Coordinates of C-alpha atoms in Angstrom, one line a residue:
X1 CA 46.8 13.5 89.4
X2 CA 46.1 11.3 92.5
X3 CA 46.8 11.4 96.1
X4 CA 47.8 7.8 97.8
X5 CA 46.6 10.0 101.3
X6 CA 42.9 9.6 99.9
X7 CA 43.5 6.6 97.5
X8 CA 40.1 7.8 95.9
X9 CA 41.3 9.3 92.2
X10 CA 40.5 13.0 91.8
X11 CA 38.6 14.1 88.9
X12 CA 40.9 15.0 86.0
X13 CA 42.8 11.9 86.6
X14 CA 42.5 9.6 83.8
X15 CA 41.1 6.2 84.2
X16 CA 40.9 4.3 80.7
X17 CA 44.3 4.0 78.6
X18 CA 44.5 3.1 75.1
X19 CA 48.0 1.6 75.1
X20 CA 48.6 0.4 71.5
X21 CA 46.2 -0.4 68.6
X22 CA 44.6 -3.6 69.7
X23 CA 44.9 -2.8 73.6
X24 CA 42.6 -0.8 76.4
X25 CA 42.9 -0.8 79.8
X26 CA 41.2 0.4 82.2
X27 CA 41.5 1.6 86.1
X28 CA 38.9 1.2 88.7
X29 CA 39.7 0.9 92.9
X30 CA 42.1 2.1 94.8
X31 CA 44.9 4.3 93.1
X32 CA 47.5 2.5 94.9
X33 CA 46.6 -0.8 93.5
X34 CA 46.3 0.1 90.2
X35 CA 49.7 2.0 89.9
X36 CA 51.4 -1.4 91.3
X37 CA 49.1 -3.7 88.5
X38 CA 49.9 -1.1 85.2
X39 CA 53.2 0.8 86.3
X40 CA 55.2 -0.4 83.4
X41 CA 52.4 0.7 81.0
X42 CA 51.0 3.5 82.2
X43 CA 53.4 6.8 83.5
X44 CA 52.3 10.5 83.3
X45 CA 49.1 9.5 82.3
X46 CA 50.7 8.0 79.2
X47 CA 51.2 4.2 77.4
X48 CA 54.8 3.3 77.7
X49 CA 56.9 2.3 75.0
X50 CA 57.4 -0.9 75.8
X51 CA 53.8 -1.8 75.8
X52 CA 53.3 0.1 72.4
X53 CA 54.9 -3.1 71.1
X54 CA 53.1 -5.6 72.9
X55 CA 50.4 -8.1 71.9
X56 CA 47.0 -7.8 73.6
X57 CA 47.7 -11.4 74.8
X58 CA 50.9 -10.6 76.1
X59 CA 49.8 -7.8 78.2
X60 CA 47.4 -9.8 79.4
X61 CA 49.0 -12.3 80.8
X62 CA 51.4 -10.1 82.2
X63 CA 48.9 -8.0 84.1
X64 CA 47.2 -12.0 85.1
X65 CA 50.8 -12.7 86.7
X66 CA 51.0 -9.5 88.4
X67 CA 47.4 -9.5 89.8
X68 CA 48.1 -13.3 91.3
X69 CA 51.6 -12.6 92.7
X70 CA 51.7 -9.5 94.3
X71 CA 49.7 -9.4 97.4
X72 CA 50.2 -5.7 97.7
X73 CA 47.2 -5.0 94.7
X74 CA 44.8 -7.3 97.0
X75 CA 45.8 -5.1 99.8
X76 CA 44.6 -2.0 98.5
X77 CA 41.7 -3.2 96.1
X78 CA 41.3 -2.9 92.2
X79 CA 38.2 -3.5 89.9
X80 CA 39.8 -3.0 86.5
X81 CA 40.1 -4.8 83.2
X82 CA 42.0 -5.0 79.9
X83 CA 40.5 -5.6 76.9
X84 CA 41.2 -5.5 73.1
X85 CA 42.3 -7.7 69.7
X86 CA 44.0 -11.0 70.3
X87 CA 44.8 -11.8 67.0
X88 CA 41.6 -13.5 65.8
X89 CA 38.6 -11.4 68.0
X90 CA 37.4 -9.2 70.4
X91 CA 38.4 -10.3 73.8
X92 CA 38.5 -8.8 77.4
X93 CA 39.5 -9.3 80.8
X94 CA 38.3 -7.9 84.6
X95 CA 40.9 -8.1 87.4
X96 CA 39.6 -7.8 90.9
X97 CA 41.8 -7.9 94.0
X98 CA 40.5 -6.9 97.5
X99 CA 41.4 -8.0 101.3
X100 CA 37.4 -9.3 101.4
X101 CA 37.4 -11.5 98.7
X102 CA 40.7 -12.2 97.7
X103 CA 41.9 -12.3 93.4
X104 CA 39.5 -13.0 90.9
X105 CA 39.7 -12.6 87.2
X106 CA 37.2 -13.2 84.5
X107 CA 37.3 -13.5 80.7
X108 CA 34.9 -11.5 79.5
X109 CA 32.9 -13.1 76.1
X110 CA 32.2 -11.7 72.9
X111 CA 28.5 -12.0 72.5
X112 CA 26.3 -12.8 69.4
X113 CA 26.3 -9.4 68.3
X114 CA 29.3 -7.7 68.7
X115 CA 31.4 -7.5 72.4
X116 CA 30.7 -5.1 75.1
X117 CA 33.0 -4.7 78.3
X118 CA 32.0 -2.1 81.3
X119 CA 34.1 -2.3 84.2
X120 CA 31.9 0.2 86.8
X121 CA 33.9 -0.5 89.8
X122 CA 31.3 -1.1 92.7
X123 CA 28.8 -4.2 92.1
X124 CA 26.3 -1.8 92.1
X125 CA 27.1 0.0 89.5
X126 CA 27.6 -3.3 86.9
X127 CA 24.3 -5.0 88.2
X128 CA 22.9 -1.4 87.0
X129 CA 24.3 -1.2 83.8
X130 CA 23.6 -5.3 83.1
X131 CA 19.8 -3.9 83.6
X132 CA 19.9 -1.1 81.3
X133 CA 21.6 -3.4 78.6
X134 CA 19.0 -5.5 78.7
X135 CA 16.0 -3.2 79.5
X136 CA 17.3 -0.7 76.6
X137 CA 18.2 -3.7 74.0
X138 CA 21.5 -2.1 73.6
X139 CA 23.2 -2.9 70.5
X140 CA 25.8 -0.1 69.2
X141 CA 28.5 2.4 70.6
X142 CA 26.3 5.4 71.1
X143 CA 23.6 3.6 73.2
X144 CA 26.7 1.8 75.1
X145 CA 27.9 5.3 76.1
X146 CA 24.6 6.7 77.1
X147 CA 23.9 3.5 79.2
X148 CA 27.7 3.7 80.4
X149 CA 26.4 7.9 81.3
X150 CA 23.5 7.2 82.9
X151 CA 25.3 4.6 85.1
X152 CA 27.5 6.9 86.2
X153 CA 25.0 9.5 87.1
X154 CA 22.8 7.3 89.1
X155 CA 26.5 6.3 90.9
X156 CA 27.3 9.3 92.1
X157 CA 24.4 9.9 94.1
X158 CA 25.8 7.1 96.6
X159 CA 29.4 6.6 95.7
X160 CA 31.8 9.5 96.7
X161 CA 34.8 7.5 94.2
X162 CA 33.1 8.6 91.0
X163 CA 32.5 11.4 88.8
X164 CA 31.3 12.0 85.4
X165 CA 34.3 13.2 83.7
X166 CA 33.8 10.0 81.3
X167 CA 36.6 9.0 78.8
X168 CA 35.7 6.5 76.0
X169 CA 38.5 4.4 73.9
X170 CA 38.0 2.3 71.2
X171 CA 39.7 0.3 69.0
X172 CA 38.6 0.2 65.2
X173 CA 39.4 -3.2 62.9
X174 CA 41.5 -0.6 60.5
X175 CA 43.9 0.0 63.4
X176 CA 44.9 -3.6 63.3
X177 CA 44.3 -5.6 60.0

């Protein structure tokens, strides 16, 4: 549950979405914002049916148009991303929309080794988890998550907008191929 009075999401509320086998998305900002950028995917806290049928590349490019033309997401500020299987690799991308600094999106790269995407919301909390990545040499799921956990705790001690009820997704090549 949320409440658009706050527009901060309460605990239990669920933030990442796995809405078909080759796509995750994931909500970070203001509640507001993000209900306008995944409405038709996300409702009760579950994938729709229409976007169980969807390509990753569809939705993103549907989430792209939305993000660019409705001035009502930059109003209330997102930090949140989509990634997932495009149909020949790992792929990802972060939406960000806020009064300040306007749209911005960014593809996110596979790397050498595999592909990572963490969407932390604040700048803070990225430019912490980019120094753990490389500090820790992270290279599998399980050290991932425990960099992704100890980003989180170190968050909450300044930011009131998270807690550490953490939910992981992931999509597996078996789902797809």
């Amino acid at each position: 549950t949320f409440s658009f009075e706050s527009l901060i999401f309460t605990p239990l509320y669920k933030k990442i979405y796995k809405l078909n086998d080759t796509t995750i998305v994931g909500a970070a900002g203001s509640i507001a914002g993000n209900d306008i950028l995944f409405r038709d995917y996300i409702i009760n806290s579950e994938a729709t049916e229409i976007c169980k049928r969807m390509t990753y590349s569809e939705i993103e490019a549907d989430l792209l148009a939305r993000l660019c033309f409705d001035k009502r997401i930059t109003e209330y500020g997102i930090n949140s991303f989509v990634c997932g299987w495009d149909g020949s690799q790992m792929v990802g991308r972060l939406f960000s929309a806020s009064k300040e600094s306007g749209v911005s999106s960014k593809m996110a790269i596979p790397e050498d080794n595999g592909f990572k995407i963490i969407s932390c919301g604040l700048n803070e909390h990225l430019s912490k988890g980019e120094q753990l990545f490389i500090s820790r040499n992270c290279n599998n799921i399980l050290q991932t998550k425990n960099i992704f956990k100890d980003v989180i705790q170190e968050g909450m001690k300044f930011d009131s907008s998270i807690n550490n009820n953490l939910i992981f997704e992931k999509i597996r090549r078996s789902d797809f191929i």
